[in-house]
Coordinates of N, CA, C and O in Angstrom, one line a residue:
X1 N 148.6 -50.0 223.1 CA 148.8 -51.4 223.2 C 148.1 -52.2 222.1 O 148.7 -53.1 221.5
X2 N 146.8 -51.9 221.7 CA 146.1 -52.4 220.7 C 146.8 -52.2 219.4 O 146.9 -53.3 218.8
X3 N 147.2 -51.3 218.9 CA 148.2 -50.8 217.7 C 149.1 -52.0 218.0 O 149.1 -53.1 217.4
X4 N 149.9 -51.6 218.9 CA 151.1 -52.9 218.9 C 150.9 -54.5 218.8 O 151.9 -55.2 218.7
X5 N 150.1 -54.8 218.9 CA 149.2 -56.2 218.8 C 149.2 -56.0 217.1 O 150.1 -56.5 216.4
X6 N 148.3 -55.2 216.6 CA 147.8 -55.5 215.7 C 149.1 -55.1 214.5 O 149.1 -55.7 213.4
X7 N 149.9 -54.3 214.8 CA 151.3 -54.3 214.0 C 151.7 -55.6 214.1 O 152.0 -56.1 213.1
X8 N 151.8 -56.5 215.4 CA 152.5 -57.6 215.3 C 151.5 -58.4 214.4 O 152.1 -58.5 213.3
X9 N 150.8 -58.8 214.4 CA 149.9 -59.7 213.9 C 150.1 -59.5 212.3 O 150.1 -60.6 211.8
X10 N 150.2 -58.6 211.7 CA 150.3 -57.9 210.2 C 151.8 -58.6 210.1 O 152.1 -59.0 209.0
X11 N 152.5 -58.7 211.0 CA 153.6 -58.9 210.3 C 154.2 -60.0 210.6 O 155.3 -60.4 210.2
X12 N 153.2 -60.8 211.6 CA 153.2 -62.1 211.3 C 152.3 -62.7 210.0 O 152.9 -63.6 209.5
X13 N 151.2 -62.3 209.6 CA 150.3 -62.1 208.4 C 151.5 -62.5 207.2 O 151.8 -63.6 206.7
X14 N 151.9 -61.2 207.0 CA 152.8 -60.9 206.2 C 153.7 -62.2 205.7 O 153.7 -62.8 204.6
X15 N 154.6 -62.4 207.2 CA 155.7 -63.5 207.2 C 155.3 -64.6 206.5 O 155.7 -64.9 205.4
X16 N 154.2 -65.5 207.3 CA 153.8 -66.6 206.7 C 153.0 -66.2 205.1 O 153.2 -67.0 204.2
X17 N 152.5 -65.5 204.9 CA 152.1 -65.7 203.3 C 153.1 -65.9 202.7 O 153.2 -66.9 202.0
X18 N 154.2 -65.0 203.0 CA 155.5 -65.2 202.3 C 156.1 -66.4 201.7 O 156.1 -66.8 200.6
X19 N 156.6 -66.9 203.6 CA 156.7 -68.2 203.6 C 155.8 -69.3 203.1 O 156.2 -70.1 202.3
X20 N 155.2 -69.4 203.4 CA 153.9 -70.5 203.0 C 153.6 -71.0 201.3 O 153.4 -72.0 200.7
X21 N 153.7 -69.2 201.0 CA 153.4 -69.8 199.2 C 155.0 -69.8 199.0 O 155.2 -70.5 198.0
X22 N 155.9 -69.6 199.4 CA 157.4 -69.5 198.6 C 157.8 -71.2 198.9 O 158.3 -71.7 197.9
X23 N 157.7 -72.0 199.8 CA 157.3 -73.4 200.5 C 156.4 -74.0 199.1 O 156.9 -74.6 198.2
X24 N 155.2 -73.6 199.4 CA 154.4 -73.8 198.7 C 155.1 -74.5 197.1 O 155.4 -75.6 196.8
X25 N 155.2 -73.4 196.7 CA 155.6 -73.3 195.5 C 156.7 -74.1 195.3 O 156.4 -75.2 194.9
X26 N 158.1 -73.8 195.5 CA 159.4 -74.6 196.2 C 159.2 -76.5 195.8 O 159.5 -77.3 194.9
X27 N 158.5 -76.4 196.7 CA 158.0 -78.0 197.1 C 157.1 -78.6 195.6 O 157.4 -79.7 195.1
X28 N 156.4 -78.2 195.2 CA 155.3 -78.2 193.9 C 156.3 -78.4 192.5 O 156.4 -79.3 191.7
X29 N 156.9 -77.5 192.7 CA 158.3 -77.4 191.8 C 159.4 -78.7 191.7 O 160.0 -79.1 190.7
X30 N 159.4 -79.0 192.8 CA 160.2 -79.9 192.6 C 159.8 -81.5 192.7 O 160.5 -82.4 192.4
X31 N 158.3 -81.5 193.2 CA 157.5 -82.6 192.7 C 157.4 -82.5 191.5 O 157.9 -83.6 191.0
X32 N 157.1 -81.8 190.6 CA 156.5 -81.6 189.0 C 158.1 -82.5 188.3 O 158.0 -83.5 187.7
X33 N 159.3 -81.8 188.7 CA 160.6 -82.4 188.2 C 160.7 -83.5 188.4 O 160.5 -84.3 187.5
X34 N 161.0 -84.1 189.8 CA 161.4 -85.6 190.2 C 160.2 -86.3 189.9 O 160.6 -87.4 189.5
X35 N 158.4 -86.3 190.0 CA 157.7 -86.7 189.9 C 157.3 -87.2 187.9 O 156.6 -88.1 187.3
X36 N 158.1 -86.2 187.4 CA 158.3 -86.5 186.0 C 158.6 -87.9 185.1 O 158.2 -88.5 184.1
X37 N 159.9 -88.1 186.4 CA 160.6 -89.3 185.8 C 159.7 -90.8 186.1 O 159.9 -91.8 185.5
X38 N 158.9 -90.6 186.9 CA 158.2 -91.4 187.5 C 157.1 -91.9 186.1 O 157.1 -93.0 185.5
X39 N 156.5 -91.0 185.9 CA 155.4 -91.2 185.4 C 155.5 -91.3 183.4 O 154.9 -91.7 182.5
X40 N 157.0 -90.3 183.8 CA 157.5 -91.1 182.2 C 157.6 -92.4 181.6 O 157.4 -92.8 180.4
X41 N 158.0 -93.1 182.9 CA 158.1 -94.9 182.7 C 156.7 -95.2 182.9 O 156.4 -95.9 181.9
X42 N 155.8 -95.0 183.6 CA 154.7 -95.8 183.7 C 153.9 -95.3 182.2 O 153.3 -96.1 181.6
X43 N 154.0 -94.0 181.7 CA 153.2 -93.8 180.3 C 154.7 -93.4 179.8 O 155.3 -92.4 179.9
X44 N 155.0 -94.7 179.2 CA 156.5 -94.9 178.2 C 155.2 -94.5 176.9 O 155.0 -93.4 176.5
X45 N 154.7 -95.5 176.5 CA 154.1 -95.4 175.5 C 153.2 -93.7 175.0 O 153.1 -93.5 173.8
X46 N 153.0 -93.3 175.6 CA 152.1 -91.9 175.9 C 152.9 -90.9 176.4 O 152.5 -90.7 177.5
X47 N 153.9 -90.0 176.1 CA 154.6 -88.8 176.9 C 153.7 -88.2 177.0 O 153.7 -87.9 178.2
X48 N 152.5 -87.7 176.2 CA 151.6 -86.5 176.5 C 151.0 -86.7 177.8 O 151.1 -85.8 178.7
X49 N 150.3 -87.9 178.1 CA 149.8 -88.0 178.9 C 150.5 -88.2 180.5 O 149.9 -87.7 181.4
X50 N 151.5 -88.7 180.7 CA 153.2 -88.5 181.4 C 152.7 -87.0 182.0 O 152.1 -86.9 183.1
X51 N 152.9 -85.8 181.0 CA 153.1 -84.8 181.3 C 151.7 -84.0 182.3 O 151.7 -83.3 183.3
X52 N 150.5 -84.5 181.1 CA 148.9 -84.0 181.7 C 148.8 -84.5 183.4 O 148.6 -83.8 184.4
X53 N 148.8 -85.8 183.3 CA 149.0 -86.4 184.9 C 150.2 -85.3 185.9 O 149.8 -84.4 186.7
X54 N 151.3 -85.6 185.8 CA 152.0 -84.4 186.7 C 151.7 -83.2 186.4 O 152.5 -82.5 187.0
X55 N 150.8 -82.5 185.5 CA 150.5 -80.9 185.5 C 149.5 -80.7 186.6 O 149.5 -80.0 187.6
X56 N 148.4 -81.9 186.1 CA 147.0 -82.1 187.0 C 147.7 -82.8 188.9 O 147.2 -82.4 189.9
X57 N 148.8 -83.7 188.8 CA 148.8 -83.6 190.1 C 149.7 -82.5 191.0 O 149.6 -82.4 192.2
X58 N 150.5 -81.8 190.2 CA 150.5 -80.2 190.6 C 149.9 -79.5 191.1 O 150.1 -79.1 192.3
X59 N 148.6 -78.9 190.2 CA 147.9 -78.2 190.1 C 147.1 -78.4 191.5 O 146.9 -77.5 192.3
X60 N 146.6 -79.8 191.5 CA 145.6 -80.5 192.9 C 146.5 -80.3 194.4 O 146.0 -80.3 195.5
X61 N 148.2 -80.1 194.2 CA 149.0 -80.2 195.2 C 148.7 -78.5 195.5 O 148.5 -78.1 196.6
X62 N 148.8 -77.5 194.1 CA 148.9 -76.0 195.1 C 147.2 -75.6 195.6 O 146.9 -74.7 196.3
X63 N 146.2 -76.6 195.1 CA 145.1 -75.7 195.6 C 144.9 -76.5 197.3 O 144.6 -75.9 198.3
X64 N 145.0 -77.7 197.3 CA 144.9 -78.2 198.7 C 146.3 -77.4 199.3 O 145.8 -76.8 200.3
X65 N 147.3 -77.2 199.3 CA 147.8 -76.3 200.5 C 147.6 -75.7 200.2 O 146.4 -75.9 200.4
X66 N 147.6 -74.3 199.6 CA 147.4 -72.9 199.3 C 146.4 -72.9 200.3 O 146.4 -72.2 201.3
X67 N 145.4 -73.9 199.9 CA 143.9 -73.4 200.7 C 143.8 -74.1 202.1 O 143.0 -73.9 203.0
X68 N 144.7 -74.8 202.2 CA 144.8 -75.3 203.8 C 145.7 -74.0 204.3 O 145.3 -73.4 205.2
X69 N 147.0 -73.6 203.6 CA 147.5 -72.7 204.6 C 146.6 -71.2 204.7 O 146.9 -70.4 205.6
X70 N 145.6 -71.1 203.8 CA 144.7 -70.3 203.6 C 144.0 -70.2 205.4 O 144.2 -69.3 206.3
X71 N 142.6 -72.0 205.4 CA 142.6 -72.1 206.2 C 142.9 -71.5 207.6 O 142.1 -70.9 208.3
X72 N 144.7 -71.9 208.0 CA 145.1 -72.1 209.1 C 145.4 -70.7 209.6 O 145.5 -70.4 210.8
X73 N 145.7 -69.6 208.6 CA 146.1 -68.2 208.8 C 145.4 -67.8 210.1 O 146.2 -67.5 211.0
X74 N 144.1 -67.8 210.2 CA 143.8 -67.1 211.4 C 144.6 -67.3 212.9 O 144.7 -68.4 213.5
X75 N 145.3 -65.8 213.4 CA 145.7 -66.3 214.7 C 144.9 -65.0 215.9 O 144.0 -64.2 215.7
X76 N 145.5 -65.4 217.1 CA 145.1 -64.6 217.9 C 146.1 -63.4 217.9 O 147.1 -63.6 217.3
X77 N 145.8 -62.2 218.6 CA 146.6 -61.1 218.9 C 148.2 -61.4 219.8 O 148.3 -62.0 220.9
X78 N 148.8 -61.0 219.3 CA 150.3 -61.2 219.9 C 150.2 -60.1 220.5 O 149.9 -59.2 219.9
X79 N 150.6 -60.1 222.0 CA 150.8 -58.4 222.6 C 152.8 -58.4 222.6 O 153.4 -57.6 223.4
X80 N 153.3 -59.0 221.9 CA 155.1 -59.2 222.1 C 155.4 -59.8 221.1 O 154.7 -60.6 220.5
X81 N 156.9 -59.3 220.6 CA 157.5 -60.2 219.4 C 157.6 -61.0 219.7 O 157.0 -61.7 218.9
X82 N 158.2 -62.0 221.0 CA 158.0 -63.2 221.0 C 156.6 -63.9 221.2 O 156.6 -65.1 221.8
X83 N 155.5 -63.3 220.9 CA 154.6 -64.3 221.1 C 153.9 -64.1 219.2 O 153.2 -65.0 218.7
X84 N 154.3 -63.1 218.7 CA 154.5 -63.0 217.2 C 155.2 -64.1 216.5 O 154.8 -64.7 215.5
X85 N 156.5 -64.4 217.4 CA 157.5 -65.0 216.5 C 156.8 -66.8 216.7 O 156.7 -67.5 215.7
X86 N 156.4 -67.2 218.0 CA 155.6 -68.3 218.9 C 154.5 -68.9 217.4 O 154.6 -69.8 216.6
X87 N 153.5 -68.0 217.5 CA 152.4 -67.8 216.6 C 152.7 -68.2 214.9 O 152.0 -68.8 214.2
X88 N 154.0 -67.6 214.6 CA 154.4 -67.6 213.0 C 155.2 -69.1 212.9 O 155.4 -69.9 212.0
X89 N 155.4 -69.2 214.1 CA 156.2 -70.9 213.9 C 155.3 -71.5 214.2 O 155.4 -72.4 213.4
X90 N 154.3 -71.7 214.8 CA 153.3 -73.0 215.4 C 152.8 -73.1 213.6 O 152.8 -74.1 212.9
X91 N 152.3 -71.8 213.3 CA 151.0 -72.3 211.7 C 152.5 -72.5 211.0 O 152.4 -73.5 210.2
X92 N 153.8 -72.0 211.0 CA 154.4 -73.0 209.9 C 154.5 -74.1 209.9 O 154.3 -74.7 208.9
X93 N 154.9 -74.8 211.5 CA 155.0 -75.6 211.7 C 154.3 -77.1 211.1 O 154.8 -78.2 210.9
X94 N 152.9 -76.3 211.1 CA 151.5 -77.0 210.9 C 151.4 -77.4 209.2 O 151.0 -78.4 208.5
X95 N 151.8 -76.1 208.9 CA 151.9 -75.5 207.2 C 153.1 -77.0 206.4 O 152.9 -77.6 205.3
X96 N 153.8 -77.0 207.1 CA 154.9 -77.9 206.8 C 154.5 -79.2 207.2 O 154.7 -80.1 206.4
X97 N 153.9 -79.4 208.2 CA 153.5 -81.1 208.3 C 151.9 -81.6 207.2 O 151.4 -82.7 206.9
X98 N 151.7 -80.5 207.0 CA 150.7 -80.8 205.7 C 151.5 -80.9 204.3 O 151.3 -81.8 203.5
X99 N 152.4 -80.0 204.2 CA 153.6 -80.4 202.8 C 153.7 -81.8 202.7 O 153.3 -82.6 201.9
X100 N 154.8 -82.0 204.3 CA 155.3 -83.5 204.2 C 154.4 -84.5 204.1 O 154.7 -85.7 203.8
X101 N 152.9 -84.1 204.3 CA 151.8 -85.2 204.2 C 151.2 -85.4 202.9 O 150.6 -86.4 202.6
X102 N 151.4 -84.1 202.1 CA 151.0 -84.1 201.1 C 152.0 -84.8 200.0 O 151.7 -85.5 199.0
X103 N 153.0 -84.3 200.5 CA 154.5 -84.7 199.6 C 154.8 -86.7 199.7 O 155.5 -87.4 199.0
X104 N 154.0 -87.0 200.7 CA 154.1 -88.5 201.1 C 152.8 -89.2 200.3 O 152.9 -90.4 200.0
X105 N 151.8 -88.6 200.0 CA 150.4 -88.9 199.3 C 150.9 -89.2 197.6 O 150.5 -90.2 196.9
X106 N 151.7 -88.4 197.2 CA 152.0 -87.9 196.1 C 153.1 -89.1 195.6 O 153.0 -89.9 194.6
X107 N 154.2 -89.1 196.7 CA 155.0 -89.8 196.0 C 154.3 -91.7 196.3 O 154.8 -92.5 195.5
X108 N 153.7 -92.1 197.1 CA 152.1 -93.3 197.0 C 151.4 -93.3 195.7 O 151.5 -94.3 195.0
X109 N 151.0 -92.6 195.4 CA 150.5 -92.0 193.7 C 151.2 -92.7 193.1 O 150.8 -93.8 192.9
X110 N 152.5 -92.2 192.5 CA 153.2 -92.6 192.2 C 153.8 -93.7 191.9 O 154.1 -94.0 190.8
X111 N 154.1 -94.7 193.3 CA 154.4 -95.6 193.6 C 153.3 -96.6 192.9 O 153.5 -97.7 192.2
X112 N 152.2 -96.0 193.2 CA 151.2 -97.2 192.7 C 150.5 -97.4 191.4 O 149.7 -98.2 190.9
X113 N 151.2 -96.4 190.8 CA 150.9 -96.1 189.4 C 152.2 -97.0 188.6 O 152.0 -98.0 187.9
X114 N 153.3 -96.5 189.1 CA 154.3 -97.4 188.7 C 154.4 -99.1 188.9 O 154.7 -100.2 188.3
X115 N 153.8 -98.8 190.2 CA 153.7 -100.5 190.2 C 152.7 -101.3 189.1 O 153.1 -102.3 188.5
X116 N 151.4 -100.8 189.1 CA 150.2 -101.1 187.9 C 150.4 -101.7 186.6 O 149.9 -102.6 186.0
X117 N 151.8 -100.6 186.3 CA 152.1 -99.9 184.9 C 153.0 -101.4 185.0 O 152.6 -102.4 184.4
X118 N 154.0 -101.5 185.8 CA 154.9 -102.9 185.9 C 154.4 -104.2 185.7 O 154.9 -105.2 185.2
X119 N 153.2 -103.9 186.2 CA 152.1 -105.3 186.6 C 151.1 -105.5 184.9 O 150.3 -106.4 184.8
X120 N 151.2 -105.0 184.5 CA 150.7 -105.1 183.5 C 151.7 -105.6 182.0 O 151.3 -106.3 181.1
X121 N 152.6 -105.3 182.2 CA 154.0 -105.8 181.4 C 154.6 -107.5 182.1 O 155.6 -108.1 181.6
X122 N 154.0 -107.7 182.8 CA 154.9 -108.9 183.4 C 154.3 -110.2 182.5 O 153.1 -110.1 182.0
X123 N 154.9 -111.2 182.2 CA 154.5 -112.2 181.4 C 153.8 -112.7 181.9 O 153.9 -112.6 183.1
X124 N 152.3 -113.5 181.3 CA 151.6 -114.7 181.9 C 152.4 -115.9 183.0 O 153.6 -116.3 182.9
X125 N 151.6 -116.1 183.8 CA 151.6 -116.7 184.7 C 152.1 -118.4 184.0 O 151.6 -118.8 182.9
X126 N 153.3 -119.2 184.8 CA 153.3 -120.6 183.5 C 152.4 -121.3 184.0 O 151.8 -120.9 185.0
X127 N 151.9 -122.4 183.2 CA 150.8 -123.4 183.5 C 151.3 -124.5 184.2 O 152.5 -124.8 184.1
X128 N 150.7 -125.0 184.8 CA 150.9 -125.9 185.7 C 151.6 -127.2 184.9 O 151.2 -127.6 183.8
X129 N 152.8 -127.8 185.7 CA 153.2 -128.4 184.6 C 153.0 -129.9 184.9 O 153.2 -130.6 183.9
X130 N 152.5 -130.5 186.2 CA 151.6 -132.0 186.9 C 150.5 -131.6 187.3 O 150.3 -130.4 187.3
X131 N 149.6 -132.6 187.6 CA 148.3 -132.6 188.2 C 149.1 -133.6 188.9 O 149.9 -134.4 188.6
X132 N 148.4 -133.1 190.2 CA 148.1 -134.4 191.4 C 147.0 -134.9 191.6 O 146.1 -134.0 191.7
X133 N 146.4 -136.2 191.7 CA 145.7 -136.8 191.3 C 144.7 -136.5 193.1 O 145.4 -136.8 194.0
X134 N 143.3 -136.2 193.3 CA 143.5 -136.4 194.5 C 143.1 -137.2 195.4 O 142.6 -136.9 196.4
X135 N 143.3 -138.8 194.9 CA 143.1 -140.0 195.8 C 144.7 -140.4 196.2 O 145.0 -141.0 197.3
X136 N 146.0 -139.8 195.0 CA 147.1 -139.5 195.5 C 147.3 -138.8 196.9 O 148.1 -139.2 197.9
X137 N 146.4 -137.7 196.9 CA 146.8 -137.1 197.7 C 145.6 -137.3 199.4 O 145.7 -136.4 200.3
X138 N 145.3 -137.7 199.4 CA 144.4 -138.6 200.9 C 145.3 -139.7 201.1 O 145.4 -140.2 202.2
X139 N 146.2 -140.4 199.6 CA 147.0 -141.5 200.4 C 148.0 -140.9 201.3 O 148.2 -141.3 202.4
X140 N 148.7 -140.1 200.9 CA 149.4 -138.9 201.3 C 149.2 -138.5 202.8 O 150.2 -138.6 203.6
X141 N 148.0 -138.2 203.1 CA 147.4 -137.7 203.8 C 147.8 -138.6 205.0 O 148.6 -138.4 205.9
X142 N 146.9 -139.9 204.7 CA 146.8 -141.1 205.9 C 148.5 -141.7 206.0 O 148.8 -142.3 207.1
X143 N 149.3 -141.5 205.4 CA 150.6 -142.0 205.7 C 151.0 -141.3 206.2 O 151.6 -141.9 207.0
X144 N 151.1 -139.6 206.6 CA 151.6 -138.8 207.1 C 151.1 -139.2 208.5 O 152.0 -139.5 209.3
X145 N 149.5 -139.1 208.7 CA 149.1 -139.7 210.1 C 149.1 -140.5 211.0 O 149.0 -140.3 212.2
X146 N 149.6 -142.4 209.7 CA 150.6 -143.0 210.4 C 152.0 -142.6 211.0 O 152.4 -143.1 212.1
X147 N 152.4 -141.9 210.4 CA 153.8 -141.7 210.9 C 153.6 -140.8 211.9 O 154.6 -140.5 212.5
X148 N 152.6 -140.2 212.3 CA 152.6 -139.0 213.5 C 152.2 -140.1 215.2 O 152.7 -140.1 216.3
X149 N 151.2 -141.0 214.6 CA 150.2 -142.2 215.0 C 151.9 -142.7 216.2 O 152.1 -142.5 217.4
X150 N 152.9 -143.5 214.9 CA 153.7 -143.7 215.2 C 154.5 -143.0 216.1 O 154.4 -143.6 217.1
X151 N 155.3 -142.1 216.1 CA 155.6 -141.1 216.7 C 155.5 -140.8 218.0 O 156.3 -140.8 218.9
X152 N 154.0 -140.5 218.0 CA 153.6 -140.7 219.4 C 153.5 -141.8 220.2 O 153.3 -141.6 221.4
X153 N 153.6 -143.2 219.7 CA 153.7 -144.2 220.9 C 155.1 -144.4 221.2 O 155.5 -144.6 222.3
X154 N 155.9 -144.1 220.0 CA 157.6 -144.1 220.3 C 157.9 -143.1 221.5 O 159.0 -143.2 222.1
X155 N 157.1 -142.2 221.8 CA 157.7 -140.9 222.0 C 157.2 -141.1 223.9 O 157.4 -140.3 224.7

């Protein structure tokens, strides 16, 4: 019985490394591509640097999961394939809602780098083009109160 536990467990072992870095990777891959175009516009002026930023936010994407799915590896003994199969889906499960969490952090990054880079190009603010004087504006004030003053005895 213990053999058969520990065969199962090995080849749940097995499955998720598979899965996990092929995921892994997969996902990283295709941030590095679509995350490219992103950061091309925000360092228009600088390609090198475009490129160093998505290597470096790559690189930070495979060691936080690699090492979270690292982490989460440990399971208990399966005495049945279906409690093998049970076991290999819960940590992917888990495995994947850290992707999509990570994949959501990433593309925020992004978002706010882009926005910065936009905010930084936008023209000066125009200058005001009146002053209101502010005894103008107390007369303002007290006429408005008349007319509420009014209002209410009409009403």
């Amino acid at each position: 019985m213990a053999d058969a536990v520990e065969s199962y467990l090995m080849a749940v072992y097995g499955a998720y490394a598979v899965i996990s870095v092929g995921l892994t990777i997969w996902i990283a891959r295709t941030l590095f591509k679509n995350g490219a175009v992103f950061l091309e516009e925000v360092f228009a002026d600088n390609p090198r640097m475009a490129e160093a930023v998505n290597r470096l936010l790559v690189v930070g994407f495979y060691l936080v999961n690699l090492g979270y799915a690292s982490l989460i590896l440990k399971a208990d003994g399966s005495a049945t394939m279906t409690e093998a199969v049970e076991v290999l889906s819960s940590k992917l499960g888990l495995l994947l809602l850290s992707l999509a969490l990570m994949h959501f952090m990433n593309l925020l990054v992004f978002h706010r780098i882009r926005r910065r880079a936009k905010l930084a190009v936008l023209p000066p603010p125009v200058a005001p083009q009146m002053r209101i004087d502010p005894r103008m504006d107390e007369e303002m004030a007290a006429q408005r109160q008349r007319r509420r003053a009014v209002a209410e005895v009409s009403a």
